[in-house]
Amino acid sequence: MTAFNSAARAYARYRPQYPMALFAGLAEHTGLDGTQTVLDLGCGPGTLTLPLAALAAHVHAVDIEPAMLAEGRALAAAEGIENVTWTAADAANLPGLPLPPLDLCVMGKSFQWMDQPRLLADLDRLLTPTGTVVLISTAARSTASRPDWLDVVETVCTDFLGPDYLQANNPAAHPAEGRDEVLRTSPFSQLRTQIWEQRLTRTLDELVGLQLSFAHTNPAVLGDRQEAFEQALRDALTAHNPAGAFKSTVPIEAVFATRP
């Protein structure tokens, strides 16, 4: 069981989908044309997997958390997507999986949870000579684009879980911290970066549900305080914005890493 076991349902329901421009960019930069074999590593409930399935011959979706895979399988079945293999495995055990040669490996907000140098060395053996590693995450947000409701959420989280709640159940670093340096010393040292601005408007229910999808505020972390937490968050957000439309602009960043 991982930090995302109890978060899986909320993750599948409340995490935003990636913008379609991202997938157009993936196709443009990697040549996806429906013939490739793709690995989505740390796939969660298939946020990247399911859209990629329309662009690839087959997608291997791998995640350490079975609850996430269960959500992904259900979503794939509901959409009639059949060209995905769902596998429960730790990234450290990747070489032992029955994977064919891979044309592309994508990771969406998962690279920071892994032994990065070891993983990149393993991918060097698994990816075809022209294969690409793509790391996708939220980029650093400018001060100007920080939504005002985020202060409200952080205040409620701190009240319930203490000032160090973000560090207690998260990796030490933001997904982008140290990432490029690791890539430049790996076999995939040639980098290209692209950023898309994603504009979101969430309802009160969606914003509260979103908090349950995070490692630091999931139901397991909140325990018997979950109901009180949700109510306190609803009250605080409603007082902040009675209209109930919570807007934000999120920069989505993809780093395309290839061999020189």
mmCIF file of C-alpha atoms in Angstrom:
data_model
loop_
_atom_site.group_PDB
_atom_site.id
_atom_site.type_symbol
_atom_site.label_atom_id
_atom_site.label_comp_id
_atom_site.label_asym_id
_atom_site.label_seq_id
_atom_site.Cartn_x
_atom_site.Cartn_y
_atom_site.Cartn_z
ATOM 1 C CA MET A 1 0.000 0.000 0.000
ATOM 2 C CA THR A 2 1.302 3.441 -0.924
ATOM 3 C CA ALA A 3 0.471 7.027 -0.005
ATOM 4 C CA PHE A 4 -1.984 7.035 -2.910
ATOM 5 C CA ASN A 5 -4.018 3.974 -1.942
ATOM 6 C CA SER A 6 -6.787 5.943 -0.257
ATOM 7 C CA ALA A 7 -6.434 8.793 -2.757
ATOM 8 C CA ALA A 8 -7.106 6.709 -5.872
ATOM 9 C CA ARG A 9 -10.838 7.346 -6.195
ATOM 10 C CA ALA A 10 -10.529 11.099 -5.654
ATOM 11 C CA TYR A 11 -7.511 11.199 -7.980
ATOM 12 C CA ALA A 12 -9.474 9.600 -10.817
ATOM 13 C CA ARG A 13 -12.471 11.871 -10.240
ATOM 14 C CA TYR A 14 -11.017 15.259 -9.324
ATOM 15 C CA ARG A 15 -7.537 15.596 -10.822
ATOM 16 C CA PRO A 16 -7.793 17.636 -14.028
ATOM 17 C CA GLN A 17 -7.193 16.001 -17.374
ATOM 18 C CA TYR A 18 -4.144 17.166 -19.287
ATOM 19 C CA PRO A 19 -4.856 19.664 -22.087
ATOM 20 C CA MET A 20 -5.240 18.205 -25.562
ATOM 21 C CA ALA A 21 -2.452 20.542 -26.723
ATOM 22 C CA LEU A 22 -0.064 18.429 -24.648
ATOM 23 C CA PHE A 23 -0.918 15.300 -26.628
ATOM 24 C CA ALA A 24 -0.585 17.188 -29.891
ATOM 25 C CA GLY A 25 2.866 18.244 -28.678
ATOM 26 C CA LEU A 26 3.746 14.661 -27.766
ATOM 27 C CA ALA A 27 2.766 13.508 -31.241
ATOM 28 C CA GLU A 28 4.730 16.311 -32.883
ATOM 29 C CA HIS A 29 7.929 15.831 -30.901
ATOM 30 C CA THR A 30 7.975 12.015 -30.746
ATOM 31 C CA GLY A 31 6.341 11.043 -34.030
ATOM 32 C CA LEU A 32 3.399 9.220 -32.461
ATOM 33 C CA ASP A 33 1.279 7.929 -35.338
ATOM 34 C CA GLY A 34 -0.552 4.900 -33.962
ATOM 35 C CA THR A 35 2.269 2.401 -34.528
ATOM 36 C CA GLN A 36 4.368 2.898 -31.391
ATOM 37 C CA THR A 37 4.632 1.019 -28.103
ATOM 38 C CA VAL A 38 4.446 3.352 -25.117
ATOM 39 C CA LEU A 39 5.221 2.935 -21.417
ATOM 40 C CA ASP A 40 3.325 5.144 -18.962
ATOM 41 C CA LEU A 41 5.338 4.730 -15.776
ATOM 42 C CA GLY A 42 3.640 5.759 -12.550
ATOM 43 C CA CYS A 43 0.442 5.872 -14.562
ATOM 44 C CA GLY A 44 -2.009 6.403 -11.693
ATOM 45 C CA PRO A 45 -5.596 5.995 -12.974
ATOM 46 C CA GLY A 46 -4.526 6.529 -16.572
ATOM 47 C CA THR A 47 -4.599 10.314 -16.863
ATOM 48 C CA LEU A 48 -1.970 10.096 -19.605
ATOM 49 C CA THR A 49 -2.561 6.457 -20.542
ATOM 50 C CA LEU A 50 -6.075 6.740 -21.900
ATOM 51 C CA PRO A 51 -5.507 9.713 -24.275
ATOM 52 C CA LEU A 52 -2.196 8.148 -25.381
ATOM 53 C CA ALA A 53 -3.980 4.917 -26.282
ATOM 54 C CA ALA A 54 -5.559 6.735 -29.225
ATOM 55 C CA LEU A 55 -2.098 7.717 -30.499
ATOM 56 C CA ALA A 56 -0.229 4.421 -30.000
ATOM 57 C CA ALA A 57 -0.442 0.805 -31.019
ATOM 58 C CA HIS A 58 -0.202 -0.270 -27.376
ATOM 59 C CA VAL A 59 0.345 1.371 -23.991
ATOM 60 C CA HIS A 60 1.875 -0.436 -21.017
ATOM 61 C CA ALA A 61 0.537 1.305 -17.904
ATOM 62 C CA VAL A 62 2.650 0.554 -14.812
ATOM 63 C CA ASP A 63 2.026 1.754 -11.275
ATOM 64 C CA ILE A 64 3.010 0.522 -7.841
ATOM 65 C CA GLU A 65 -0.480 1.171 -6.424
ATOM 66 C CA PRO A 66 -3.152 -1.448 -7.306
ATOM 67 C CA ALA A 67 -5.974 0.896 -6.318
ATOM 68 C CA MET A 68 -4.854 3.365 -8.984
ATOM 69 C CA LEU A 69 -4.738 0.617 -11.609
ATOM 70 C CA ALA A 70 -8.249 -0.501 -10.653
ATOM 71 C CA GLU A 71 -9.512 3.015 -11.344
ATOM 72 C CA GLY A 72 -7.654 3.080 -14.661
ATOM 73 C CA ARG A 73 -9.051 -0.271 -15.775
ATOM 74 C CA ALA A 74 -12.580 0.870 -14.970
ATOM 75 C CA LEU A 75 -12.147 4.098 -16.931
ATOM 76 C CA ALA A 76 -10.645 2.231 -19.896
ATOM 77 C CA ALA A 77 -13.527 -0.247 -19.900
ATOM 78 C CA ALA A 78 -16.062 2.580 -19.773
ATOM 79 C CA GLU A 79 -14.422 4.213 -22.795
ATOM 80 C CA GLY A 80 -13.954 0.955 -24.704
ATOM 81 C CA ILE A 81 -10.174 1.267 -24.735
ATOM 82 C CA GLU A 82 -8.570 -2.146 -25.228
ATOM 83 C CA ASN A 83 -4.951 -1.481 -26.245
ATOM 84 C CA VAL A 84 -3.631 -0.982 -22.691
ATOM 85 C CA THR A 85 -1.895 -3.476 -20.422
ATOM 86 C CA TRP A 86 -2.180 -2.541 -16.725
ATOM 87 C CA THR A 87 0.633 -3.825 -14.498
ATOM 88 C CA ALA A 88 1.266 -3.414 -10.776
ATOM 89 C CA ALA A 89 5.014 -3.027 -10.279
ATOM 90 C CA ASP A 90 7.656 -0.859 -8.667
ATOM 91 C CA ALA A 91 9.754 1.158 -11.107
ATOM 92 C CA ALA A 92 12.810 -0.487 -9.549
ATOM 93 C CA ASN A 93 11.618 -3.810 -10.978
ATOM 94 C CA LEU A 94 11.086 -2.496 -14.509
ATOM 95 C CA PRO A 95 13.794 -4.678 -16.170
ATOM 96 C CA GLY A 96 12.043 -7.797 -14.904
ATOM 97 C CA LEU A 97 8.717 -7.008 -16.562
ATOM 98 C CA PRO A 98 7.784 -8.710 -19.859
ATOM 99 C CA LEU A 99 7.988 -5.511 -21.879
ATOM 100 C CA PRO A 100 8.665 -5.332 -25.626
ATOM 101 C CA PRO A 101 11.058 -2.726 -27.046
ATOM 102 C CA LEU A 102 9.605 0.678 -26.200
ATOM 103 C CA ASP A 103 9.395 3.714 -28.450
ATOM 104 C CA LEU A 104 8.368 6.156 -25.740
ATOM 105 C CA CYS A 105 8.259 6.354 -21.944
ATOM 106 C CA VAL A 106 6.091 9.032 -20.342
ATOM 107 C CA MET A 107 5.918 9.907 -16.653
ATOM 108 C CA GLY A 108 3.290 12.295 -15.333
ATOM 109 C CA LYS A 109 4.244 13.764 -11.957
ATOM 110 C CA SER A 110 5.912 10.495 -10.954
ATOM 111 C CA PHE A 111 9.642 10.851 -11.711
ATOM 112 C CA GLN A 112 10.334 12.520 -8.355
ATOM 113 C CA TRP A 113 9.180 9.379 -6.510
ATOM 114 C CA MET A 114 11.768 7.154 -8.208
ATOM 115 C CA ASP A 115 15.467 6.280 -8.078
ATOM 116 C CA GLN A 116 16.128 8.515 -11.061
ATOM 117 C CA PRO A 117 19.666 7.536 -12.197
ATOM 118 C CA ARG A 118 18.856 3.827 -11.906
ATOM 119 C CA LEU A 119 15.575 4.240 -13.760
ATOM 120 C CA LEU A 120 17.160 6.153 -16.644
ATOM 121 C CA ALA A 121 19.848 3.480 -16.969
ATOM 122 C CA ASP A 122 17.119 0.821 -17.119
ATOM 123 C CA LEU A 123 15.204 2.798 -19.734
ATOM 124 C CA ASP A 124 18.368 3.028 -21.829
ATOM 125 C CA ARG A 125 18.158 -0.758 -22.170
ATOM 126 C CA LEU A 126 14.409 -0.850 -22.771
ATOM 127 C CA LEU A 127 13.892 1.991 -25.247
ATOM 128 C CA THR A 128 14.636 1.668 -28.946
ATOM 129 C CA PRO A 129 17.639 3.670 -30.253
ATOM 130 C CA THR A 130 15.357 6.546 -31.250
ATOM 131 C CA GLY A 131 13.185 6.275 -28.133
ATOM 132 C CA THR A 132 12.223 9.274 -26.020
ATOM 133 C CA VAL A 133 11.639 9.840 -22.302
ATOM 134 C CA VAL A 134 9.031 12.518 -21.565
ATOM 135 C CA LEU A 135 8.615 13.931 -18.060
ATOM 136 C CA ILE A 136 5.381 15.828 -17.508
ATOM 137 C CA SER A 137 4.541 17.918 -14.457
ATOM 138 C CA THR A 138 3.292 21.278 -13.360
ATOM 139 C CA ALA A 139 5.942 23.929 -13.896
ATOM 140 C CA ALA A 140 6.829 26.577 -11.342
ATOM 141 C CA ARG A 141 3.893 28.950 -11.038
ATOM 142 C CA SER A 142 4.540 32.689 -11.163
ATOM 143 C CA THR A 143 3.420 34.805 -8.235
ATOM 144 C CA ALA A 144 0.935 36.534 -10.511
ATOM 145 C CA SER A 145 -0.782 33.252 -11.412
ATOM 146 C CA ARG A 146 -1.163 31.959 -7.845
ATOM 147 C CA PRO A 147 -4.917 31.702 -7.186
ATOM 148 C CA ASP A 148 -6.174 33.556 -4.122
ATOM 149 C CA TRP A 149 -8.173 30.527 -2.941
ATOM 150 C CA LEU A 150 -4.940 28.548 -2.481
ATOM 151 C CA ASP A 151 -4.144 30.526 0.683
ATOM 152 C CA VAL A 152 -7.515 29.453 2.089
ATOM 153 C CA VAL A 153 -6.825 25.784 1.357
ATOM 154 C CA GLU A 154 -3.339 25.959 2.869
ATOM 155 C CA THR A 155 -4.653 27.626 6.030
ATOM 156 C CA VAL A 156 -7.226 24.876 6.605
ATOM 157 C CA CYS A 157 -4.656 22.160 5.878
ATOM 158 C CA THR A 158 -2.230 23.723 8.352
ATOM 159 C CA ASP A 159 -4.938 23.999 11.006
ATOM 160 C CA PHE A 160 -5.711 20.288 10.712
ATOM 161 C CA LEU A 161 -2.304 18.771 9.917
ATOM 162 C CA GLY A 162 0.308 21.238 11.135
ATOM 163 C CA PRO A 163 2.741 23.560 9.346
ATOM 164 C CA ASP A 164 4.807 20.709 7.877
ATOM 165 C CA TYR A 165 1.899 18.847 6.288
ATOM 166 C CA LEU A 166 3.280 19.226 2.757
ATOM 167 C CA GLN A 167 6.601 17.595 3.622
ATOM 168 C CA ALA A 168 5.172 14.819 5.792
ATOM 169 C CA ASN A 169 3.913 12.619 2.931
ATOM 170 C CA ASN A 170 5.531 14.086 -0.178
ATOM 171 C CA PRO A 171 8.890 13.580 -1.899
ATOM 172 C CA ALA A 172 11.495 16.076 -0.772
ATOM 173 C CA ALA A 173 11.484 17.963 -4.046
ATOM 174 C CA HIS A 174 9.132 19.597 -6.539
ATOM 175 C CA PRO A 175 8.991 17.466 -9.728
ATOM 176 C CA ALA A 176 11.274 19.922 -11.533
ATOM 177 C CA GLU A 177 13.887 20.271 -8.769
ATOM 178 C CA GLY A 178 17.154 18.673 -9.891
ATOM 179 C CA ARG A 179 15.389 16.927 -12.772
ATOM 180 C CA ASP A 180 17.320 18.484 -15.663
ATOM 181 C CA GLU A 181 20.674 17.912 -13.974
ATOM 182 C CA VAL A 182 19.862 14.211 -13.571
ATOM 183 C CA LEU A 183 18.793 13.946 -17.193
ATOM 184 C CA ARG A 184 21.908 15.694 -18.504
ATOM 185 C CA THR A 185 24.142 13.115 -16.807
ATOM 186 C CA SER A 186 22.020 10.213 -18.090
ATOM 187 C CA PRO A 187 21.927 8.494 -21.495
ATOM 188 C CA PHE A 188 18.969 10.801 -22.314
ATOM 189 C CA SER A 189 20.916 14.039 -22.093
ATOM 190 C CA GLN A 190 19.497 15.980 -25.025
ATOM 191 C CA LEU A 191 16.584 18.025 -23.678
ATOM 192 C CA ARG A 192 13.729 20.044 -25.131
ATOM 193 C CA THR A 193 11.090 21.697 -22.969
ATOM 194 C CA GLN A 194 7.616 22.930 -23.796
ATOM 195 C CA ILE A 195 5.016 24.579 -21.524
ATOM 196 C CA TRP A 196 1.274 24.928 -21.982
ATOM 197 C CA GLU A 197 -1.006 27.150 -19.899
ATOM 198 C CA GLN A 198 -4.046 25.260 -18.624
ATOM 199 C CA ARG A 199 -6.959 27.412 -17.397
ATOM 200 C CA LEU A 200 -9.266 25.681 -14.956
ATOM 201 C CA THR A 201 -12.509 26.572 -13.207
ATOM 202 C CA ARG A 202 -13.553 24.269 -10.373
ATOM 203 C CA THR A 203 -16.728 24.047 -8.334
ATOM 204 C CA LEU A 204 -16.629 23.900 -4.555
ATOM 205 C CA ASP A 205 -17.174 20.126 -4.621
ATOM 206 C CA GLU A 206 -14.362 19.674 -7.120
ATOM 207 C CA LEU A 207 -11.910 21.777 -5.145
ATOM 208 C CA VAL A 208 -12.663 19.965 -1.895
ATOM 209 C CA GLY A 209 -12.478 16.596 -3.642
ATOM 210 C CA LEU A 210 -9.159 17.547 -5.194
ATOM 211 C CA GLN A 211 -7.549 17.809 -1.755
ATOM 212 C CA LEU A 212 -8.391 14.150 -1.088
ATOM 213 C CA SER A 213 -6.323 13.157 -4.126
ATOM 214 C CA PHE A 214 -3.021 14.393 -2.703
ATOM 215 C CA ALA A 215 -0.467 12.387 -0.754
ATOM 216 C CA HIS A 216 -0.501 14.978 2.028
ATOM 217 C CA THR A 217 -4.299 15.299 2.509
ATOM 218 C CA ASN A 218 -5.736 11.965 1.400
ATOM 219 C CA PRO A 219 -8.319 10.066 3.488
ATOM 220 C CA ALA A 220 -5.652 7.895 5.141
ATOM 221 C CA VAL A 221 -3.747 10.967 6.335
ATOM 222 C CA LEU A 222 -6.897 12.705 7.574
ATOM 223 C CA GLY A 223 -8.328 9.608 9.247
ATOM 224 C CA ASP A 224 -11.283 10.368 11.506
ATOM 225 C CA ARG A 225 -10.749 14.086 10.857
ATOM 226 C CA GLN A 226 -11.772 13.823 7.201
ATOM 227 C CA GLU A 227 -15.405 14.876 7.651
ATOM 228 C CA ALA A 228 -14.452 17.836 9.824
ATOM 229 C CA PHE A 229 -11.686 18.793 7.386
ATOM 230 C CA GLU A 230 -14.046 18.760 4.417
ATOM 231 C CA GLN A 231 -16.616 20.845 6.262
ATOM 232 C CA ALA A 232 -14.042 23.383 7.455
ATOM 233 C CA LEU A 233 -12.682 23.673 3.932
ATOM 234 C CA ARG A 234 -16.161 24.136 2.478
ATOM 235 C CA ASP A 235 -16.978 26.823 5.018
ATOM 236 C CA ALA A 236 -13.719 28.704 4.474
ATOM 237 C CA LEU A 237 -13.899 28.562 0.671
ATOM 238 C CA THR A 238 -17.565 29.604 0.641
ATOM 239 C CA ALA A 239 -16.773 32.587 2.852
ATOM 240 C CA HIS A 240 -13.902 33.474 0.520
ATOM 241 C CA ASN A 241 -15.910 33.079 -2.687
ATOM 242 C CA PRO A 242 -19.683 32.659 -2.297
ATOM 243 C CA ALA A 243 -20.093 32.341 -6.078
ATOM 244 C CA GLY A 244 -18.363 28.951 -5.908
ATOM 245 C CA ALA A 245 -16.271 29.217 -9.108
ATOM 246 C CA PHE A 246 -12.587 28.763 -8.303
ATOM 247 C CA LYS A 247 -10.288 29.685 -11.170
ATOM 248 C CA SER A 248 -6.604 28.990 -11.698
ATOM 249 C CA THR A 249 -3.992 28.888 -14.437
ATOM 250 C CA VAL A 250 -1.656 25.915 -14.267
ATOM 251 C CA PRO A 251 1.532 25.706 -16.364
ATOM 252 C CA ILE A 252 1.975 22.175 -17.690
ATOM 253 C CA GLU A 253 5.580 21.372 -18.584
ATOM 254 C CA ALA A 254 6.944 18.523 -20.681
ATOM 255 C CA VAL A 255 10.639 17.739 -20.929
ATOM 256 C CA PHE A 256 11.531 15.611 -23.944
ATOM 257 C CA ALA A 257 14.776 13.716 -23.302
ATOM 258 C CA THR A 258 16.566 11.814 -26.033
ATOM 259 C CA ARG A 259 19.984 10.316 -26.544
ATOM 260 C CA PRO A 260 22.519 12.623 -28.262
#
